[in-house]
Coordinates of N, CA and C in Angstrom, one line a residue:
M218 N -29.9 -6.7 40.0 CA -31.1 -7.0 40.2 C -31.9 -7.7 39.1
T219 N -31.4 -7.7 38.0 CA -32.3 -8.5 36.9 C -32.1 -9.7 37.3
Y220 N -31.3 -10.3 37.8 CA -31.2 -11.9 38.1 C -32.4 -12.2 39.0
V221 N -32.5 -11.1 39.9 CA -33.7 -11.3 41.1 C -35.1 -11.8 40.6
A222 N -35.3 -10.7 39.3 CA -36.4 -11.1 38.8 C -36.4 -12.3 38.1
A223 N -35.5 -12.7 37.7 CA -35.4 -13.8 36.6 C -35.6 -15.1 37.5
Q224 N -35.7 -15.1 38.8 CA -35.7 -16.1 39.6 C -37.4 -16.4 40.3
K225 N -38.4 -15.5 39.7 CA -39.6 -15.3 40.4 C -40.5 -15.9 39.0
G226 N -40.8 -17.2 38.7 CA -42.0 -16.9 37.8 C -41.6 -17.3 36.4
W227 N -42.3 -17.1 35.3 CA -41.9 -16.9 34.0 C -41.0 -16.0 33.8
D228 N -40.7 -15.1 34.0 CA -39.9 -13.8 34.1 C -38.4 -14.9 33.4
G229 N -37.9 -15.4 34.4 CA -36.9 -16.4 34.2 C -36.8 -16.8 32.5
V230 N -37.9 -17.5 32.1 CA -38.1 -18.2 30.5 C -38.3 -17.3 29.8
G231 N -38.6 -16.3 30.2 CA -38.6 -14.8 28.8 C -37.7 -14.6 28.8
L232 N -36.7 -14.2 29.9 CA -35.6 -14.1 29.4 C -34.6 -14.7 28.8
L233 N -34.7 -15.5 29.4 CA -33.8 -16.8 28.2 C -34.1 -16.9 27.0
V234 N -35.7 -16.8 26.9 CA -35.9 -17.1 25.0 C -35.3 -15.9 24.6
L235 N -35.6 -14.5 25.2 CA -35.2 -12.9 24.5 C -33.7 -13.2 24.4
I236 N -33.1 -13.7 25.3 CA -31.4 -13.9 24.7 C -31.2 -14.6 23.9
A237 N -31.8 -16.0 23.7 CA -31.6 -16.8 22.5 C -31.9 -16.1 21.6
V238 N -33.2 -15.5 21.1 CA -33.7 -15.0 19.9 C -32.8 -13.9 19.5
A239 N -31.9 -13.0 20.8 CA -30.9 -12.0 19.9 C -29.8 -13.0 19.7
W240 N -29.2 -14.0 20.8 CA -28.1 -14.7 20.2 C -28.4 -15.5 18.5
T241 N -29.6 -15.8 18.4 CA -29.8 -16.2 17.0 C -29.6 -15.4 15.9
L242 N -30.6 -13.8 16.1 CA -30.3 -13.2 14.9 C -29.2 -12.9 15.0
D243 N -28.2 -12.3 16.0 CA -26.9 -11.7 16.0 C -25.8 -12.5 14.9
Y244 N -26.3 -14.2 15.2 CA -25.5 -14.8 14.6 C -25.8 -15.1 13.2
A245 N -27.2 -14.8 12.8 CA -27.4 -15.1 11.8 C -27.1 -14.1 11.0
L246 N -27.4 -13.1 11.0 CA -27.5 -11.8 10.3 C -26.2 -10.8 10.8
Y247 N -25.5 -10.9 11.6 CA -24.4 -9.8 12.0 C -23.3 -10.8 12.1
R248 N -23.1 -11.8 12.2 CA -21.4 -12.4 12.1 C -20.6 -11.7 11.7
D249 N -19.3 -12.1 12.6 CA -18.3 -10.9 11.9 C -17.5 -11.2 10.6
D250 N -17.7 -12.6 10.5 CA -17.0 -13.0 9.0 C -18.0 -12.3 7.9
R251 N -19.3 -12.1 8.1 CA -20.1 -11.7 7.3 C -20.4 -10.4 6.9
L252 N -19.9 -9.4 8.2 CA -19.9 -8.1 8.0 C -18.6 -7.7 7.4
A253 N -17.1 -8.1 7.9 CA -16.0 -8.3 7.3 C -16.3 -8.5 5.6
A254 N -17.0 -9.7 5.1 CA -16.8 -10.0 3.6 C -17.8 -8.8 2.6
T255 N -19.1 -8.6 3.5 CA -19.7 -7.4 3.0 C -18.8 -6.2 2.7
W256 N -18.1 -5.7 3.6 CA -17.2 -4.6 3.7 C -16.3 -4.7 2.7
L257 N -15.4 -5.9 2.7 CA -14.9 -6.1 1.7 C -15.3 -6.1 0.2
R258 N -16.2 -7.0 0.1 CA -17.1 -6.8 -1.4 C -17.6 -5.3 -1.4
R259 N -18.1 -4.7 -0.9 CA -18.4 -3.2 -1.0 C -17.0 -2.4 -1.5
E260 N -16.0 -2.3 -1.0 CA -14.7 -1.8 -1.1 C -13.9 -2.2 -2.4
G261 N -14.4 -3.1 -2.8 CA -13.6 -3.7 -3.9 C -12.6 -4.6 -3.9
V262 N -12.5 -5.0 -2.2 CA -11.2 -5.8 -2.1 C -11.5 -7.0 -2.4
S263 N -10.5 -7.9 -3.3 CA -10.3 -9.1 -3.0 C -9.0 -10.0 -2.4
M264 N -9.1 -11.1 -2.2 CA -7.6 -11.4 -2.1 C -7.9 -13.4 -2.3
K265 N -6.6 -13.7 -2.4 CA -6.3 -14.8 -2.6 C -5.6 -15.3 -1.6
A266 N -5.8 -16.4 -0.7 CA -4.8 -16.9 0.1 C -4.0 -18.2 -0.6
W267 N -2.4 -18.2 -0.3 CA -2.1 -19.2 -1.0 C -0.7 -19.3 0.0
K268 N -0.3 -20.6 0.0 CA 0.9 -20.8 0.8 C 2.5 -21.0 -0.6
C269 N 3.5 -20.0 0.2 CA 4.9 -20.7 -0.6 C 6.1 -20.4 0.3
Q270 N 7.1 -21.3 -0.3 CA 8.1 -21.4 1.1 C 9.3 -21.2 0.4
F271 N 9.9 -20.3 0.9 CA 11.6 -19.4 0.2 C 12.3 -20.4 0.8
S272 N 13.5 -20.4 0.0 CA 14.5 -21.3 0.2 C 15.6 -20.4 1.8
G273 N 14.9 -19.2 1.9 CA 15.9 -18.4 3.0 C 15.1 -17.4 3.4
R274 N 15.5 -16.4 4.3 CA 15.0 -14.8 4.3 C 15.2 -14.1 3.5
T275 N 16.8 -14.4 2.6 CA 16.6 -13.2 1.4 C 15.9 -13.2 0.6
P276 N 15.7 -14.3 0.0 CA 14.9 -14.1 -1.2 C 13.2 -13.4 -0.9
M277 N 13.1 -14.1 0.3 CA 11.8 -14.0 0.8 C 11.8 -12.2 1.0
L278 N 12.9 -11.7 1.6 CA 13.0 -10.0 1.6 C 13.0 -9.4 0.2
G279 N 13.7 -10.1 -0.4 CA 13.7 -9.3 -2.1 C 12.1 -9.3 -2.9
A280 N 11.7 -10.7 -2.7 CA 10.4 -10.8 -3.5 C 9.4 -10.1 -2.6
I281 N 9.5 -9.8 -1.4 CA 8.5 -8.5 -0.8 C 8.9 -7.2 -1.7
Q282 N 10.4 -7.0 -1.3 CA 10.9 -5.7 -2.2 C 10.6 -5.3 -3.6
L283 N 10.4 -6.0 -4.3 CA 10.0 -6.2 -5.5 C 8.6 -6.2 -5.7
L284 N 7.7 -6.9 -5.2 CA 6.5 -6.6 -5.3 C 5.4 -5.7 -4.7
K285 N 6.5 -4.8 -3.9 CA 5.5 -3.7 -3.3 C 5.8 -2.6 -4.0
S286 N 4.8 -1.1 -3.5 CA 4.9 -0.4 -4.7 C 5.8 0.4 -4.6
N287 N 6.9 0.8 -3.4 CA 7.8 1.9 -3.7 C 9.2 1.4 -3.5
T288 N 10.2 1.6 -3.9 CA 11.8 0.7 -3.6 C 12.2 1.7 -2.3
V289 N 11.6 2.0 -1.2 CA 12.3 1.9 -0.3 C 12.6 1.0 0.4
S290 N 13.9 1.0 0.7 CA 14.5 -1.2 1.5 C 14.9 -0.3 2.9
S291 N 14.6 0.5 3.8 CA 15.3 0.5 5.1 C 14.0 -0.1 5.9
W292 N 13.0 -1.0 5.6 CA 12.1 -1.4 6.6 C 13.0 -3.1 6.6
M293 N 13.7 -3.2 5.8 CA 14.4 -5.0 5.9 C 16.1 -4.4 6.7
N294 N 15.7 -3.0 7.1 CA 17.4 -2.8 8.1 C 17.6 -4.0 9.4
Q295 N 16.3 -3.9 9.9 CA 16.6 -4.9 11.4 C 16.6 -6.5 11.2
I296 N 16.4 -6.7 9.6 CA 16.3 -8.5 9.3 C 17.9 -8.5 8.3
L297 N 18.0 -7.7 7.7 CA 19.1 -8.1 6.9 C 20.0 -6.7 6.9
A298 N 20.8 -6.7 7.7 CA 21.8 -5.6 7.9 C 22.2 -5.2 6.4
P299 N 22.4 -3.5 6.7 CA 22.8 -3.2 5.4 C 24.0 -3.5 5.2
S300 N 24.6 -3.5 3.8 CA 26.2 -3.8 3.3 C 26.1 -3.7 2.0
K301 N 27.4 -3.6 1.3 CA 27.8 -3.2 0.2 C 27.4 -4.2 -0.8
R302 N 27.2 -5.7 -0.2 CA 26.6 -6.9 -1.1 C 25.2 -6.7 -1.2
R303 N 24.5 -6.2 -0.1 CA 22.9 -6.1 0.1 C 22.7 -4.8 -0.6
E304 N 23.2 -3.8 -1.1 CA 22.8 -2.9 -1.8 C 23.3 -3.1 -3.5
A305 N 24.3 -3.8 -3.8 CA 24.2 -4.5 -5.3 C 23.4 -5.5 -5.5
W306 N 22.6 -6.2 -4.5 CA 21.9 -7.2 -4.8 C 20.3 -6.6 -5.0
L307 N 20.1 -5.6 -4.0 CA 19.1 -4.8 -4.2 C 18.9 -4.0 -5.8
E308 N 20.2 -3.5 -5.7 CA 20.2 -2.9 -7.4 C 20.1 -4.1 -8.4
M309 N 20.8 -5.3 -8.2 CA 20.5 -5.8 -9.5 C 19.1 -6.3 -9.5
L310 N 18.1 -6.3 -8.4 CA 16.9 -6.5 -8.3 C 15.9 -5.2 -9.2
Q311 N 16.5 -4.6 -8.7 CA 15.4 -3.3 -9.7 C 16.1 -3.5 -11.0
L312 N 17.2 -3.6 -11.4 CA 17.9 -4.1 -12.8 C 17.0 -5.0 -13.5
G313 N 17.1 -6.0 -13.0 CA 16.6 -7.3 -13.5 C 15.2 -7.1 -13.9
M314 N 14.4 -6.7 -12.5 CA 13.1 -6.4 -13.0 C 12.6 -5.6 -14.2
L315 N 13.3 -4.6 -14.5 CA 13.0 -3.9 -15.4 C 13.5 -4.4 -16.9
Q316 N 14.3 -5.2 -17.0 CA 15.1 -6.1 -18.2 C 14.0 -7.0 -17.9
S317 N 14.1 -7.7 -19.3 CA 13.7 -9.2 -19.1 C 14.9 -10.2 -18.9
D318 N 16.4 -10.2 -19.2 CA 17.1 -10.7 -19.2 C 18.0 -10.4 -17.9
C319 N 18.8 -11.1 -17.5 CA 19.5 -10.9 -16.2 C 21.1 -10.0 -16.0
P320 N 21.1 -8.7 -15.3 CA 21.2 -7.4 -15.4 C 23.1 -8.4 -15.4
D321 N 24.0 -6.9 -15.9 CA 25.2 -7.3 -16.1 C 25.9 -7.4 -14.6
F322 N 26.2 -8.6 -14.1 CA 26.8 -9.0 -13.1 C 28.1 -7.8 -12.6
E323 N 28.7 -8.1 -13.7 CA 30.9 -7.7 -13.6 C 30.3 -6.0 -13.3
T324 N 29.4 -5.3 -13.9 CA 29.3 -3.9 -14.1 C 29.2 -3.3 -12.8
L325 N 27.8 -4.0 -12.2 CA 27.2 -3.6 -10.9 C 28.4 -4.1 -9.8
E326 N 29.0 -5.5 -9.7 CA 29.7 -5.6 -8.8 C 30.7 -4.6 -8.7
S327 N 31.7 -4.0 -9.6 CA 32.7 -3.4 -9.9 C 32.6 -2.2 -9.1
K328 N 31.1 -1.3 -9.7 CA 30.4 -0.1 -8.5 C 30.4 -0.1 -7.4
H329 N 30.1 -1.2 -6.8 CA 29.9 -1.7 -5.6 C 31.2 -2.3 -4.8
T330 N 32.2 -2.5 -5.5 CA 33.3 -2.9 -4.9 C 33.5 -4.0 -4.4
L331 N 32.5 -5.1 -4.9 CA 32.6 -6.2 -3.9 C 33.8 -7.1 -4.3
T332 N 34.3 -7.3 -3.2 CA 35.5 -8.0 -3.4 C 35.9 -9.2 -2.4
G333 N 36.1 -10.5 -3.3 CA 35.5 -11.7 -2.8 C 34.8 -12.6 -3.5
E334 N 35.2 -13.3 -3.6 CA 34.4 -14.9 -4.4 C 33.1 -15.0 -3.3
I335 N 33.3 -15.0 -2.1 CA 31.9 -14.9 -1.3 C 31.1 -14.1 -1.8
D336 N 31.2 -12.7 -1.6 CA 30.0 -11.8 -1.9 C 29.7 -11.8 -3.0
Q337 N 30.5 -12.2 -4.2 CA 29.9 -12.4 -5.3 C 29.0 -13.3 -5.6
S338 N 29.3 -14.6 -5.1 CA 28.7 -15.7 -5.2 C 27.4 -15.2 -4.3
W339 N 27.3 -14.7 -3.3 CA 25.8 -14.3 -2.6 C 25.0 -13.3 -3.3
V340 N 25.8 -12.6 -3.9 CA 25.0 -11.8 -4.9 C 24.1 -12.3 -5.7
R341 N 24.8 -13.1 -6.7 CA 24.0 -13.8 -7.8 C 23.4 -14.9 -6.9
N342 N 23.7 -15.8 -6.4 CA 22.4 -16.8 -5.8 C 21.5 -16.1 -5.5
N343 N 21.3 -15.3 -4.6 CA 20.3 -14.5 -4.4 C 19.5 -13.3 -5.1
W344 N 20.2 -13.0 -6.1 CA 19.5 -12.5 -7.0 C 18.9 -13.5 -8.2
L345 N 19.5 -14.7 -8.1 CA 18.3 -15.7 -8.8 C 17.3 -16.4 -8.2
L346 N 17.7 -16.4 -7.1 CA 16.5 -17.0 -6.0 C 15.4 -15.9 -6.0
T347 N 15.6 -14.9 -5.4 CA 14.4 -14.0 -5.6 C 13.5 -13.9 -6.9
H348 N 14.4 -13.8 -8.0 CA 14.1 -13.4 -9.4 C 13.1 -14.6 -9.6
A349 N 13.6 -15.7 -9.3 CA 12.3 -17.0 -9.6 C 11.5 -17.0 -8.7
A350 N 11.6 -16.4 -7.2 CA 10.7 -16.6 -6.3 C 9.2 -15.2 -6.7
V351 N 9.7 -14.4 -7.3 CA 8.7 -12.9 -7.7 C 8.4 -13.6 -8.9
K352 N 8.7 -14.6 -9.7 CA 8.0 -15.2 -11.0 C 7.3 -16.1 -10.5
A353 N 7.3 -16.9 -9.7 CA 6.4 -18.0 -9.2 C 5.3 -17.5 -8.7
I354 N 5.7 -16.1 -8.1 CA 4.4 -15.4 -7.2 C 3.8 -14.8 -8.0
R355 N 4.1 -14.1 -9.0 CA 3.3 -13.3 -10.2 C 2.7 -14.6 -10.9
V356 N 3.1 -15.9 -11.4 CA 2.2 -16.7 -11.8 C 0.9 -17.2 -11.1
A357 N 1.4 -17.6 -9.9 CA 0.5 -17.8 -8.7 C -1.1 -16.9 -8.7
T358 N -0.4 -15.7 -8.9 CA -1.4 -14.9 -8.9 C -2.4 -14.5 -9.8
G359 N -2.2 -14.9 -10.8 CA -2.4 -14.6 -12.4 C -1.7 -13.2 -12.6
E360 N -0.8 -12.2 -12.0 CA -0.1 -11.2 -12.7 C 0.7 -11.3 -14.0
G361 N 1.1 -12.8 -14.6 CA 1.6 -13.0 -15.5 C 2.8 -13.6 -15.1
T362 N 3.9 -13.4 -15.9 CA 5.2 -13.7 -15.5 C 6.1 -12.5 -15.4
A363 N 7.7 -12.5 -14.3 CA 8.3 -11.5 -14.2 C 9.3 -11.3 -15.1

C-alpha cells in the first residue's frame, strides 16, 4: 500500500527524497567499515596485513604452532598426520625457540627412534624452514628476531 500512495502527486517525490537522505546519512555516518574501525580502536585492537609465502605446508603449520599462545598441536592432525617424525619436529621447534641456537638433533632423534635418513632429513629440513619463517615473521611484524 505504500507504493500506491507514492504514485499520486508529490508523495512519490517526497518518499524518494526521504530514501535518498536516509541512504546518504547511513553511508556517511554509519558505514560498516567505519563502525568496525571505531570498535577495534575502542577495544585497542590493531592489525597489520602483509603477505608471506612458505615453501610448503609443514613450515607454515610449524610457524602457526610457534606463534600461537599455547602448545597444543592436535589442531593440525587433519592436515599433517601424527607420526614420530612430526612429534620430533614439534619438540625440536619448542626447544629451538627456547634456545638461541639449534637444538641437539641427535639426542632428540634417538629419543623418538627416528630410523632412516629420510625421516631425519625431513625433521632437520622442516625445523630449519620453520625456524627461518618464524624469524622472518617476527622481524616483519616488529617483534624482533626469533
